[in-house]
PDB file of C-alpha atoms in Angstrom:
ATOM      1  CA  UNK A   2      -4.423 231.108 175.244  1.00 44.00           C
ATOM      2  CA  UNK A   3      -3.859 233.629 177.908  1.00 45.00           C
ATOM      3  CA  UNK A   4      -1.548 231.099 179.986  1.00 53.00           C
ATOM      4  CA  UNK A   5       0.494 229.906 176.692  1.00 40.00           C
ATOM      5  CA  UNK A   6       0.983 233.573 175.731  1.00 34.00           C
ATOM      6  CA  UNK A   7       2.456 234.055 179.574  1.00 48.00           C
ATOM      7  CA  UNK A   8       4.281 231.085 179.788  1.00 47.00           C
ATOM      8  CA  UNK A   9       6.195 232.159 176.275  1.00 38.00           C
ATOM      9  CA  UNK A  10       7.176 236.171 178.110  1.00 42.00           C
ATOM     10  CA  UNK A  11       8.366 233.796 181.011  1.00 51.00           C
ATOM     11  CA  UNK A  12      10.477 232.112 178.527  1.00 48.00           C
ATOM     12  CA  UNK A  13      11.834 235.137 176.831  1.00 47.00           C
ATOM     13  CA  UNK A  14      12.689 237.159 180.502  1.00 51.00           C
ATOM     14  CA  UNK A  15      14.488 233.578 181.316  1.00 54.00           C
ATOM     15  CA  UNK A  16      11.853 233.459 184.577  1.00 54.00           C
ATOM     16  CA  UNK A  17      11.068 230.070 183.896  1.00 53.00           C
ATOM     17  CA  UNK A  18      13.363 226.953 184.988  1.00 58.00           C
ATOM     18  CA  UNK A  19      12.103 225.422 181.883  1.00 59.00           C
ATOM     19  CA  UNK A  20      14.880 224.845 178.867  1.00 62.00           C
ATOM     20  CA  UNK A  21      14.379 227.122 176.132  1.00 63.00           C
ATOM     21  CA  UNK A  22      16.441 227.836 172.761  1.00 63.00           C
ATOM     22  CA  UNK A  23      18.804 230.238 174.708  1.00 63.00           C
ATOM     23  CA  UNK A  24      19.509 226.768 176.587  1.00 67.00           C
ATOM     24  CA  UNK A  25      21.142 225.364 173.478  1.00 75.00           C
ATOM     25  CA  UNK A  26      25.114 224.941 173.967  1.00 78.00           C
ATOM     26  CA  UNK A  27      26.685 227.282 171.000  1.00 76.00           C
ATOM     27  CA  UNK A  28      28.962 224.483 169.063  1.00 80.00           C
ATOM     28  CA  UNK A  29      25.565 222.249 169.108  1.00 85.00           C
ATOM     29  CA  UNK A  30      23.767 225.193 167.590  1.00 82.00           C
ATOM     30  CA  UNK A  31      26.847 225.363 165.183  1.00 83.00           C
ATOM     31  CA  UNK A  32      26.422 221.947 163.951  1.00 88.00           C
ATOM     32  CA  UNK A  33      23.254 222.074 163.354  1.00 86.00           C
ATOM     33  CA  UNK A  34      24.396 225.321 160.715  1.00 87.00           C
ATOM     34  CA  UNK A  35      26.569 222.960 158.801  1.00 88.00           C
ATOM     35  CA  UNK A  36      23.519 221.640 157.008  1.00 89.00           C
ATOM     36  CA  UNK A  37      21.891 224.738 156.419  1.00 90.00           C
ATOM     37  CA  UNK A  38      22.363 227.648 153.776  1.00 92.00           C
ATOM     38  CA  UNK A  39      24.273 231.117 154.578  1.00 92.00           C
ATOM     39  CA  UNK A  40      20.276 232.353 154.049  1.00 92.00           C
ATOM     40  CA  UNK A  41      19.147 230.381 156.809  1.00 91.00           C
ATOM     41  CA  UNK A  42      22.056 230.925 158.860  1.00 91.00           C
ATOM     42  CA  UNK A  43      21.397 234.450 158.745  1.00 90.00           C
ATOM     43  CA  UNK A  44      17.811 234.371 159.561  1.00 90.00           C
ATOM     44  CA  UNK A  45      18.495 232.045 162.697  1.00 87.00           C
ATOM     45  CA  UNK A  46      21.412 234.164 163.949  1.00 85.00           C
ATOM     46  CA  UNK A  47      18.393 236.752 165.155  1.00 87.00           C
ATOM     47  CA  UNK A  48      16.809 234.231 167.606  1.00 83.00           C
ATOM     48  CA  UNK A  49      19.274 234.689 170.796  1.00 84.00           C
ATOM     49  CA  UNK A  50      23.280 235.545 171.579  1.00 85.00           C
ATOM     50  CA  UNK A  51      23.520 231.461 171.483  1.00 85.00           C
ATOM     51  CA  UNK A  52      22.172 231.383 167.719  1.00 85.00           C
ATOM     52  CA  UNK A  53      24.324 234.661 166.538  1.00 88.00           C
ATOM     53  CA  UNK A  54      27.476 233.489 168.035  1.00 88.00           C
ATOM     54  CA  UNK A  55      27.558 230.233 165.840  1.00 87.00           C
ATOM     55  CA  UNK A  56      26.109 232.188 162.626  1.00 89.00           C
ATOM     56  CA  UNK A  57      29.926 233.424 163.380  1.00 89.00           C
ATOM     57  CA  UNK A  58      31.566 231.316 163.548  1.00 91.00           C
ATOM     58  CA  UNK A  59      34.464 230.747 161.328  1.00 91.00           C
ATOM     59  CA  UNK A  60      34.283 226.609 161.043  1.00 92.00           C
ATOM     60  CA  UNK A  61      30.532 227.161 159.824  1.00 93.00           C
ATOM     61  CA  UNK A  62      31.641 229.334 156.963  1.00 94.00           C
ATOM     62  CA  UNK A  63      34.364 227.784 156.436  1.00 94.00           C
ATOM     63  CA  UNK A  64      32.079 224.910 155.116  1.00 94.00           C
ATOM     64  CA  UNK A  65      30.190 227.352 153.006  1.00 95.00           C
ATOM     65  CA  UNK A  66      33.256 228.438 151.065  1.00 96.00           C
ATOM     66  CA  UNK A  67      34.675 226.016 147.869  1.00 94.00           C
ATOM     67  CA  UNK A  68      37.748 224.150 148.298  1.00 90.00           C
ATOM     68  CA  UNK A  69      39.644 227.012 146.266  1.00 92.00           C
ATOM     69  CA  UNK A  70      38.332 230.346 147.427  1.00 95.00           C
ATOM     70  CA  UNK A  71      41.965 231.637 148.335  1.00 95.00           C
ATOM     71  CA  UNK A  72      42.392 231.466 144.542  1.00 95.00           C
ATOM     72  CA  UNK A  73      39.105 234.265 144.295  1.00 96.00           C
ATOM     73  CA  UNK A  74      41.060 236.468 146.926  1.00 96.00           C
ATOM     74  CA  UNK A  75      44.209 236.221 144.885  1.00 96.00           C
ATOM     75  CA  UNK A  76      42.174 237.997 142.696  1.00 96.00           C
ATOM     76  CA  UNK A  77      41.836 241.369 145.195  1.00 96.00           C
ATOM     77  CA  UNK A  78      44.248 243.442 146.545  1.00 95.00           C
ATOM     78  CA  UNK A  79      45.630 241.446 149.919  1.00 93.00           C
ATOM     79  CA  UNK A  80      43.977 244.781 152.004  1.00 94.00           C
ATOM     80  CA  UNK A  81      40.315 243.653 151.326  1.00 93.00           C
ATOM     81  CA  UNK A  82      40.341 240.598 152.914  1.00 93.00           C
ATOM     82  CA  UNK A  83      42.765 240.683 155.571  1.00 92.00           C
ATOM     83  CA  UNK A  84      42.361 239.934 158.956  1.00 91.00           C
ATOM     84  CA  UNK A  85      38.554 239.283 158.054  1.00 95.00           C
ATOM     85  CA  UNK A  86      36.558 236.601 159.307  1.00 95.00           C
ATOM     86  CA  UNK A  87      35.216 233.571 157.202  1.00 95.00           C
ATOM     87  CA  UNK A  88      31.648 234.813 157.425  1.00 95.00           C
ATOM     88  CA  UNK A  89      32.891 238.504 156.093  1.00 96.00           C
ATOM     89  CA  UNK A  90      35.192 236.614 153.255  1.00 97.00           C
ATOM     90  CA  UNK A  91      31.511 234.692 152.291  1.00 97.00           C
ATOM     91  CA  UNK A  92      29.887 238.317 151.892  1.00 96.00           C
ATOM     92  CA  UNK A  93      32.753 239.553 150.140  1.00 97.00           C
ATOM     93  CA  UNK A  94      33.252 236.823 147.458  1.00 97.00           C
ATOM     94  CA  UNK A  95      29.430 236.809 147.120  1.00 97.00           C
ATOM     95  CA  UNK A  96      29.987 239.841 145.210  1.00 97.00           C
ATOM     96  CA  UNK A  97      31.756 239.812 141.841  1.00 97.00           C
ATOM     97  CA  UNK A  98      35.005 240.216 141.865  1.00 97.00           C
ATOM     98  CA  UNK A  99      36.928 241.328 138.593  1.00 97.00           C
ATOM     99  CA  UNK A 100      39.256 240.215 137.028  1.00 96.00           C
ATOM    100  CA  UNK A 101      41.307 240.890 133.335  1.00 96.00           C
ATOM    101  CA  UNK A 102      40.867 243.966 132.894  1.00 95.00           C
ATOM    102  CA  UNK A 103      37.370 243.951 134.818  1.00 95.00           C
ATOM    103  CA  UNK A 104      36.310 241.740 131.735  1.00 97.00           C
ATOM    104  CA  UNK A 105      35.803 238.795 133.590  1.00 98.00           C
ATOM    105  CA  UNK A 106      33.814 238.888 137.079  1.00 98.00           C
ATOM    106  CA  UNK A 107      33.587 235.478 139.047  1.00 98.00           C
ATOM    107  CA  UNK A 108      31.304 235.379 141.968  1.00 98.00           C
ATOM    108  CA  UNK A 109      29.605 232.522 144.709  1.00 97.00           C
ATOM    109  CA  UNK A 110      26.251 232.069 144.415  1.00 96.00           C
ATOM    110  CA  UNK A 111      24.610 233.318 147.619  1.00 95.00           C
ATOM    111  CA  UNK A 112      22.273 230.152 148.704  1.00 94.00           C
ATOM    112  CA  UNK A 113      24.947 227.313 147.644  1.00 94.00           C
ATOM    113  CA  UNK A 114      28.341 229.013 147.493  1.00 95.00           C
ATOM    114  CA  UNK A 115      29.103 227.197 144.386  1.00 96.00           C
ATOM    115  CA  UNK A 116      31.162 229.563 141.659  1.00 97.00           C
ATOM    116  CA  UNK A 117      29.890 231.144 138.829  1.00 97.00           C
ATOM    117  CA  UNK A 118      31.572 233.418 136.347  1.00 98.00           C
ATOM    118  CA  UNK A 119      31.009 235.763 133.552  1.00 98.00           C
ATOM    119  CA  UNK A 120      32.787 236.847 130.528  1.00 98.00           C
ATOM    120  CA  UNK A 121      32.232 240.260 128.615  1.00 98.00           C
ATOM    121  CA  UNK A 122      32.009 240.510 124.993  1.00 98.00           C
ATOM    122  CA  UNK A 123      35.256 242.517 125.618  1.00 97.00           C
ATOM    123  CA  UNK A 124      37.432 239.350 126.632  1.00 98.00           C
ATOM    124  CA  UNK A 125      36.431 238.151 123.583  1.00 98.00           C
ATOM    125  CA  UNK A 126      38.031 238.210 119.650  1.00 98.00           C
ATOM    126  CA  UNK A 127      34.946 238.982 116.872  1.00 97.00           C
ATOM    127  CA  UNK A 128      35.869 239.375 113.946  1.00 96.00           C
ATOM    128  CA  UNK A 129      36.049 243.083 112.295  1.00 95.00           C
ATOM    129  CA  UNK A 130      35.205 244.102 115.805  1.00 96.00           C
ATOM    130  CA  UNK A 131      37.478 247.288 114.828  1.00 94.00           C
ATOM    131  CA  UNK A 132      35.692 248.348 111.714  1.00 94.00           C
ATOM    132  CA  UNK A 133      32.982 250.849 112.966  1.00 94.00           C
ATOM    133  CA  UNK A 134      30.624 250.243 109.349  1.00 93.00           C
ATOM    134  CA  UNK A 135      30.373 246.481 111.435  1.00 96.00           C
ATOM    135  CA  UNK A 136      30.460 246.719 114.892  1.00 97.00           C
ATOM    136  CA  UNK A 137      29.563 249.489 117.309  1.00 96.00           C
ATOM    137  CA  UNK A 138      30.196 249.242 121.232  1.00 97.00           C
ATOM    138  CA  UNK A 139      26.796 250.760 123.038  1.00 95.00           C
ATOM    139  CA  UNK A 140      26.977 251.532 126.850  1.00 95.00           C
ATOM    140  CA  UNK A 141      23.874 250.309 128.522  1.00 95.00           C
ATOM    141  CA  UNK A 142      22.583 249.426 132.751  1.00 93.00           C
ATOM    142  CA  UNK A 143      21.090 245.892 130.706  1.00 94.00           C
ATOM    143  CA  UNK A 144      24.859 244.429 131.222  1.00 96.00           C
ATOM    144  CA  UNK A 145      26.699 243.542 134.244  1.00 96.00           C
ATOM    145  CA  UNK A 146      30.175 244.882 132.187  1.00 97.00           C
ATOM    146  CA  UNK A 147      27.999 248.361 131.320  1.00 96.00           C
ATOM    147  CA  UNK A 148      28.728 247.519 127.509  1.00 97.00           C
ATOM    148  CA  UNK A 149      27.851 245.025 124.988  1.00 98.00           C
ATOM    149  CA  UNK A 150      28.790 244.813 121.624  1.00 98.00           C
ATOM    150  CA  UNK A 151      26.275 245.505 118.476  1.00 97.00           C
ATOM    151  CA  UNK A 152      26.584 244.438 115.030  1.00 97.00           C
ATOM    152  CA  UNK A 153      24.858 246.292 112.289  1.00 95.00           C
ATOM    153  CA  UNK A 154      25.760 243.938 109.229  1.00 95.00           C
ATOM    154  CA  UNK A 155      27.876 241.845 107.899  1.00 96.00           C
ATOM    155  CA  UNK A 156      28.677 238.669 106.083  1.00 95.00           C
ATOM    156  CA  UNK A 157      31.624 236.752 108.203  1.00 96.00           C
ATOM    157  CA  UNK A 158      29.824 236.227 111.600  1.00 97.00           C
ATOM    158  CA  UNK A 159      32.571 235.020 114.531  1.00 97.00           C
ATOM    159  CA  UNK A 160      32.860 235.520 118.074  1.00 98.00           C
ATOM    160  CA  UNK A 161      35.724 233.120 120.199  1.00 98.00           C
ATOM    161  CA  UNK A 162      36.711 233.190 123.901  1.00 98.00           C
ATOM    162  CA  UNK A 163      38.811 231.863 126.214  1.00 98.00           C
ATOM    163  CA  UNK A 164      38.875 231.249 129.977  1.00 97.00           C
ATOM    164  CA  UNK A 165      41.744 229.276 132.666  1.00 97.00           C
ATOM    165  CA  UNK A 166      40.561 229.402 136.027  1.00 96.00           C
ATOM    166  CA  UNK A 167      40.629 226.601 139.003  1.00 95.00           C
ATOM    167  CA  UNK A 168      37.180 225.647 138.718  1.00 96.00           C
ATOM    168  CA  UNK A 169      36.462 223.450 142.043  1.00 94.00           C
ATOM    169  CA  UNK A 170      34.690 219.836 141.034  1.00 94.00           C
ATOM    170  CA  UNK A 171      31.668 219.982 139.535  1.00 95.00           C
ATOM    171  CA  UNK A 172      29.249 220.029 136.028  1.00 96.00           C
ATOM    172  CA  UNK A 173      29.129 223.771 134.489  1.00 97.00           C
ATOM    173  CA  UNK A 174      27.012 225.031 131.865  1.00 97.00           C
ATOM    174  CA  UNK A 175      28.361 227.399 129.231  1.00 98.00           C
ATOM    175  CA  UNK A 176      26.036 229.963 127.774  1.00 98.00           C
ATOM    176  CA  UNK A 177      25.956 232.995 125.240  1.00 98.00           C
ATOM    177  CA  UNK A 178      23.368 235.852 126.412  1.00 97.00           C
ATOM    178  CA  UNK A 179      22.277 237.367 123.104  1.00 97.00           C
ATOM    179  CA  UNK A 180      19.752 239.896 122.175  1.00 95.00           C
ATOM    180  CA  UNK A 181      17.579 240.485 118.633  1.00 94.00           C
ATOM    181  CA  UNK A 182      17.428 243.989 118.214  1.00 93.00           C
ATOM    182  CA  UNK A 183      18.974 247.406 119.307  1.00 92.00           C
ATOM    183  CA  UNK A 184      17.814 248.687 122.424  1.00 89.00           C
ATOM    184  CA  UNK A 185      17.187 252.094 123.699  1.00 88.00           C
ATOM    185  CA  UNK A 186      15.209 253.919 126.124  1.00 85.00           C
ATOM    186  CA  UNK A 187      13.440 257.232 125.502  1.00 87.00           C
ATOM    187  CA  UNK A 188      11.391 259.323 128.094  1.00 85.00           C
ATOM    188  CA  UNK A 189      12.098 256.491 130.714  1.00 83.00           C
ATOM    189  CA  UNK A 190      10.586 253.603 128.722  1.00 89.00           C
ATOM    190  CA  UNK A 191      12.790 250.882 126.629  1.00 89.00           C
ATOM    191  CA  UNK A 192      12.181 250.442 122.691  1.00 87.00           C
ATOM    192  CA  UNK A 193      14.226 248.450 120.593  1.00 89.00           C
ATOM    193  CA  UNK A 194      15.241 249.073 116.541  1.00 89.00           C
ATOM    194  CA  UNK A 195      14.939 246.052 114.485  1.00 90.00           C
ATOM    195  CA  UNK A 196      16.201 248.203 111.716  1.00 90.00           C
ATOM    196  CA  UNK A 197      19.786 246.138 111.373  1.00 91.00           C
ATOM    197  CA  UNK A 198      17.734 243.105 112.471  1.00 92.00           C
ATOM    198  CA  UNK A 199      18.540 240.510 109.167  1.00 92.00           C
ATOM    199  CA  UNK A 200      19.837 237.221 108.294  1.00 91.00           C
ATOM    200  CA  UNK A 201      19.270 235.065 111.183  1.00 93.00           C
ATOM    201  CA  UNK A 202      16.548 232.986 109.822  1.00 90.00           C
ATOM    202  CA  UNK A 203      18.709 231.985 107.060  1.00 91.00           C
ATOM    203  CA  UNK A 204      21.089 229.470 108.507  1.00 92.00           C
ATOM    204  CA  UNK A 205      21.825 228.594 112.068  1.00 93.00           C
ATOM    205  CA  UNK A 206      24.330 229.768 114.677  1.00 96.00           C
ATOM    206  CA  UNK A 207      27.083 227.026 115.121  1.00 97.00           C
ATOM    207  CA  UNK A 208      27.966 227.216 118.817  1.00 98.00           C
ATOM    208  CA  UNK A 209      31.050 225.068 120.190  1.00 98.00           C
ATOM    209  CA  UNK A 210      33.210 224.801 123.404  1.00 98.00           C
ATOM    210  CA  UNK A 211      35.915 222.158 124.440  1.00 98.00           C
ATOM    211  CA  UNK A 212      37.904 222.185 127.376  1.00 97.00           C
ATOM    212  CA  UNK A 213      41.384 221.253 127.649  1.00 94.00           C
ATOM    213  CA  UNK A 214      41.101 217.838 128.607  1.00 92.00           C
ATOM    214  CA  UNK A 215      39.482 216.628 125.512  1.00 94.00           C
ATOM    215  CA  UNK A 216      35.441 217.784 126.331  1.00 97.00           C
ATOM    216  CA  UNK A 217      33.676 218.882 123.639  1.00 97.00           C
ATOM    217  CA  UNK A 218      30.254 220.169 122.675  1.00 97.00           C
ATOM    218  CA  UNK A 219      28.291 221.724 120.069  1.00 97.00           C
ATOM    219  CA  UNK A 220      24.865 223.441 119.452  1.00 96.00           C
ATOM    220  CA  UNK A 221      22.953 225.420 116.389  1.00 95.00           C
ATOM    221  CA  UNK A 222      20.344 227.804 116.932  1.00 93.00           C
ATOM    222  CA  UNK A 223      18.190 229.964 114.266  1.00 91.00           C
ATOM    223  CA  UNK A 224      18.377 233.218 116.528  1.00 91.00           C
ATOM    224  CA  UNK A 225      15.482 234.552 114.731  1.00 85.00           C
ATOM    225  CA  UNK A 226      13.057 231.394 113.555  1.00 69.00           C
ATOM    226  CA  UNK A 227       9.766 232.430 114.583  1.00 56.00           C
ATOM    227  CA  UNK A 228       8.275 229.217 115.702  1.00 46.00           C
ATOM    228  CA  UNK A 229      11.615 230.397 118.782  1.00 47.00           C
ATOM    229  CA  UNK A 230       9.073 231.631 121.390  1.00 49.00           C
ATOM    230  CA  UNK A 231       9.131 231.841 125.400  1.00 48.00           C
ATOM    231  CA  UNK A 232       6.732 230.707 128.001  1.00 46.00           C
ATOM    232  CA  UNK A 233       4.683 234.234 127.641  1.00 45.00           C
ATOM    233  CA  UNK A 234       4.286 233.139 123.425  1.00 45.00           C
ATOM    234  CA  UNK A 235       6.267 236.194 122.548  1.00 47.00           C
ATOM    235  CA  UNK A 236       8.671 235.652 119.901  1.00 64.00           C
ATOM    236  CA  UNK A 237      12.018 236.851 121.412  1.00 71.00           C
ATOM    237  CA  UNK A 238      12.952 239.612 119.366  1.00 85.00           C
ATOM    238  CA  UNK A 239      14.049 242.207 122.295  1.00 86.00           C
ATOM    239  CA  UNK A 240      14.801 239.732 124.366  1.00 90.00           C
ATOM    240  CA  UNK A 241      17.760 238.810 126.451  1.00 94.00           C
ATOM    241  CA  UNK A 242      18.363 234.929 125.315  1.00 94.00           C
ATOM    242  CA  UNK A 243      20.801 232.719 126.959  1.00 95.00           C
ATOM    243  CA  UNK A 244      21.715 229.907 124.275  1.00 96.00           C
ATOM    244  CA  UNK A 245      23.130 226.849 125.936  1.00 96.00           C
ATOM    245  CA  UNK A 246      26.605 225.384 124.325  1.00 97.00           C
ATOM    246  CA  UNK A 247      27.046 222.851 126.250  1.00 97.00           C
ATOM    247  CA  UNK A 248      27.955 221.030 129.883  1.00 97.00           C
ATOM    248  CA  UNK A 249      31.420 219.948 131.098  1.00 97.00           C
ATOM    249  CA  UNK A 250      33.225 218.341 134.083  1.00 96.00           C
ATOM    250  CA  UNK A 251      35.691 219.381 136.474  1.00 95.00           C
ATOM    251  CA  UNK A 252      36.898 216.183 138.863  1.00 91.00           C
ATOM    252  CA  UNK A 253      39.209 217.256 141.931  1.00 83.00           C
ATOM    253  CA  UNK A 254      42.470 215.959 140.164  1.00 70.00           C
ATOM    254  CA  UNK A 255      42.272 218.804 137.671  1.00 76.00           C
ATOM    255  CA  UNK A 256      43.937 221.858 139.414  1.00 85.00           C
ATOM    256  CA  UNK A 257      43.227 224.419 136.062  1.00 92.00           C
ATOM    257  CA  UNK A 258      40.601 224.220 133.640  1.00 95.00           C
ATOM    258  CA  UNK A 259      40.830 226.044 130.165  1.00 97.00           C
ATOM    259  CA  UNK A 260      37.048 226.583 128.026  1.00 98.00           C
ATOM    260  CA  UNK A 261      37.676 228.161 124.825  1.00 98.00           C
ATOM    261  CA  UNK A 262      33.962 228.848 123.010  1.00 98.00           C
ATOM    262  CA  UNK A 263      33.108 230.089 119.700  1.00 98.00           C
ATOM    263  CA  UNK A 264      29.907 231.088 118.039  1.00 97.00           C
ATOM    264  CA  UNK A 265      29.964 231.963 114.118  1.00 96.00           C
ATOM    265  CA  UNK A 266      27.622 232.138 111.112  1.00 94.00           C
ATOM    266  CA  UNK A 267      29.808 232.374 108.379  1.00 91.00           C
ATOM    267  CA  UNK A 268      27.996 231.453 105.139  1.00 87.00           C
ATOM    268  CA  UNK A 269      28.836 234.507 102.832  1.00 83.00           C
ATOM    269  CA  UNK A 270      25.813 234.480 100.596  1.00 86.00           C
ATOM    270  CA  UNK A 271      24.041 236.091 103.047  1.00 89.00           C
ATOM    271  CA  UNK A 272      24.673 238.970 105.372  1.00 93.00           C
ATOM    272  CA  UNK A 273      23.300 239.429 108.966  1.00 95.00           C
ATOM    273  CA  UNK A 274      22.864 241.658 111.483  1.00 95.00           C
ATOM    274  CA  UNK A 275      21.043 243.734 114.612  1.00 95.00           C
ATOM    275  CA  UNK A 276      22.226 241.401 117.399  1.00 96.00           C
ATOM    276  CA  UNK A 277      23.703 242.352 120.502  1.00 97.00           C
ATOM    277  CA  UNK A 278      26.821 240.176 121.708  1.00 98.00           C
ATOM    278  CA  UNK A 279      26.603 240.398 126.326  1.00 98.00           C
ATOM    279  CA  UNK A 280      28.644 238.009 127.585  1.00 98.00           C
ATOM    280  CA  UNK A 281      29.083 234.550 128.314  1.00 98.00           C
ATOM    281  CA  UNK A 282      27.785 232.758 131.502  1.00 98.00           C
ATOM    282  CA  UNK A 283      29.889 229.224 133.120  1.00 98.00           C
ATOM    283  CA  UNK A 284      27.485 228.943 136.351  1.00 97.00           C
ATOM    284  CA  UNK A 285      27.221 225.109 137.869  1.00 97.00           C
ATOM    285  CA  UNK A 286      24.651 223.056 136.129  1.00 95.00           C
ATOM    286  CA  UNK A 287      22.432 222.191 138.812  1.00 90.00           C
ATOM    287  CA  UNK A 288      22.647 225.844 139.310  1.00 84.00           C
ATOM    288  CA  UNK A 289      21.159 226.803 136.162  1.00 71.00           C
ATOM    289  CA  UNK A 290      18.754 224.298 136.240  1.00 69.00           C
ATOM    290  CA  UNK A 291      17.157 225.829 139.828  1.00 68.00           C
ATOM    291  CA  UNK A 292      16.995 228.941 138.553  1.00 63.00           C
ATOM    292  CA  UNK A 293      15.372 227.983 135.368  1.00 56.00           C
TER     293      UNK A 293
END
């Protein structure tokens, strides 16, 4: 043990004729990175000058980014991304990046680089949105916008979006985060009100997107059935809830995608109300599935 632990300082001080990692030619060390994630990349890049010179490389990250990322800088003022290298463009992008009004944020996802996006209930038409005895916005840390809004009642339930964006070739899934329930916190613990809470048990939610070649799908959820449980058996009342709409596909001949999505409840022999209305989530299927 005592000879293997010298022989490995001889390595290290480069007083041994024997090849080591810091041996390894740079652009063979960079190949090697094509097939691994930005993670990975990063961890490596700590091993010697060999292994942090190709984690910089621009033709590594340049295989990280999607085919369209210049159409996610178009997005930010030309000064934030100038004269910076691929791998600095890959940390930049990997944060969201607003856009509309900051109602829309579209991001890459760290590990695969693949695009996801999000879409505040602000972006969005509801109807009687306006009319404060309905609708009421509430500021909260729970949303990636800050703000989400919350119904307190009423009888014509409808909530439709719309997004264009160069989506690069792939299967999305289109959600609707949701939540039962008004939260709150008090003395640095979170309640929620299910005072407004009504209605949902009655008749379904009708959600439906299409895209604008022809795609279509359509799903109906009880928000509030109570046999609608998670893993933990708790019924989700005070939960955030991503509902799934549905999937699409983007093939590479399609330069602009447009996903218009809808939810609505609008049976008026009933009212309904105490839900909270987030945002809307199109992150790549395969995506959604890991992280579920």
């Amino acid at each position: 043990m005592g000879a293997f632990l010298s022989y490995l300082a001889e390595v290290a001080n480069g007083s041994t004729n024997d090849p080591g990692l810091g041996d390894i030619p740079e652009s063979c060390v960079a190949c090697v990175f094509l097939y691994l994630t930005p993670p990975q990349i990063c961890n490596l890049a700590r091993l010697n000058r060999a292994f942090r010179g190709a984690a910089s490389s621009d033709s590594v990250w340049q295989s990280k980014l999607p085919s369209n990322y210049q159409d996610l800088l178009d997005l930010l003022p030309p000064q934030r991304y100038q004269n910076l290298s691929k791998k600095d463009i890959y940390a930049l992008l990997s944060r969201p990046v607003p856009f509309d009004d900051g109602n829309k944020e579209v991001w890459l996802d760290r590990i695969t680089g693949k695009i996801c996006m999000s879409i505040s209930a602000k972006a969005m038409s509801i109807t009687g949105i306006d009319d404060r005895r309905y609708w009421n916005w509430i500021s909260t840390e729970e949303s990636r916008f800050n703000v989400v809004a919350y119904l307190q009642q009423i009888w014509w339930f409808e909530v439709d979006g719309m997004v264009k964006f160069p989506f690069p070739a792939d299967i999305y899934t289109l959600t609707f985060r949701l939540h039962l329930g008004r939260f709150y916190k008090r003395l640095g613990r979170r309640g929620c009100s299910f005072e407004h809470t009504h209605g949902w048990d009655v008749k379904p939610v009708r959600f439906e997107m299409s895209t604008s070649d022809g795609q279509q799908a359509t799903h109906e959820f009880c928000l509030d059935e109570n046999r609608f449980i998670d893993v933990s058996e708790h019924h989700k009342r005070g939960c955030w809830i991503e509902y799934k709409v549905g999937e699409f596909f983007v093939n590479e001949s399609v330069s602009t995608t447009e996903i218009r999505f809808s939810m609505k409840q609008i049976d008026c022999t009933h009212s309904k109300g105490g839900v909270c209305v987030d945002s809307v989530f199109i992150v790549p299927s395969n995506l959604k599935e890991r992280k579920t």
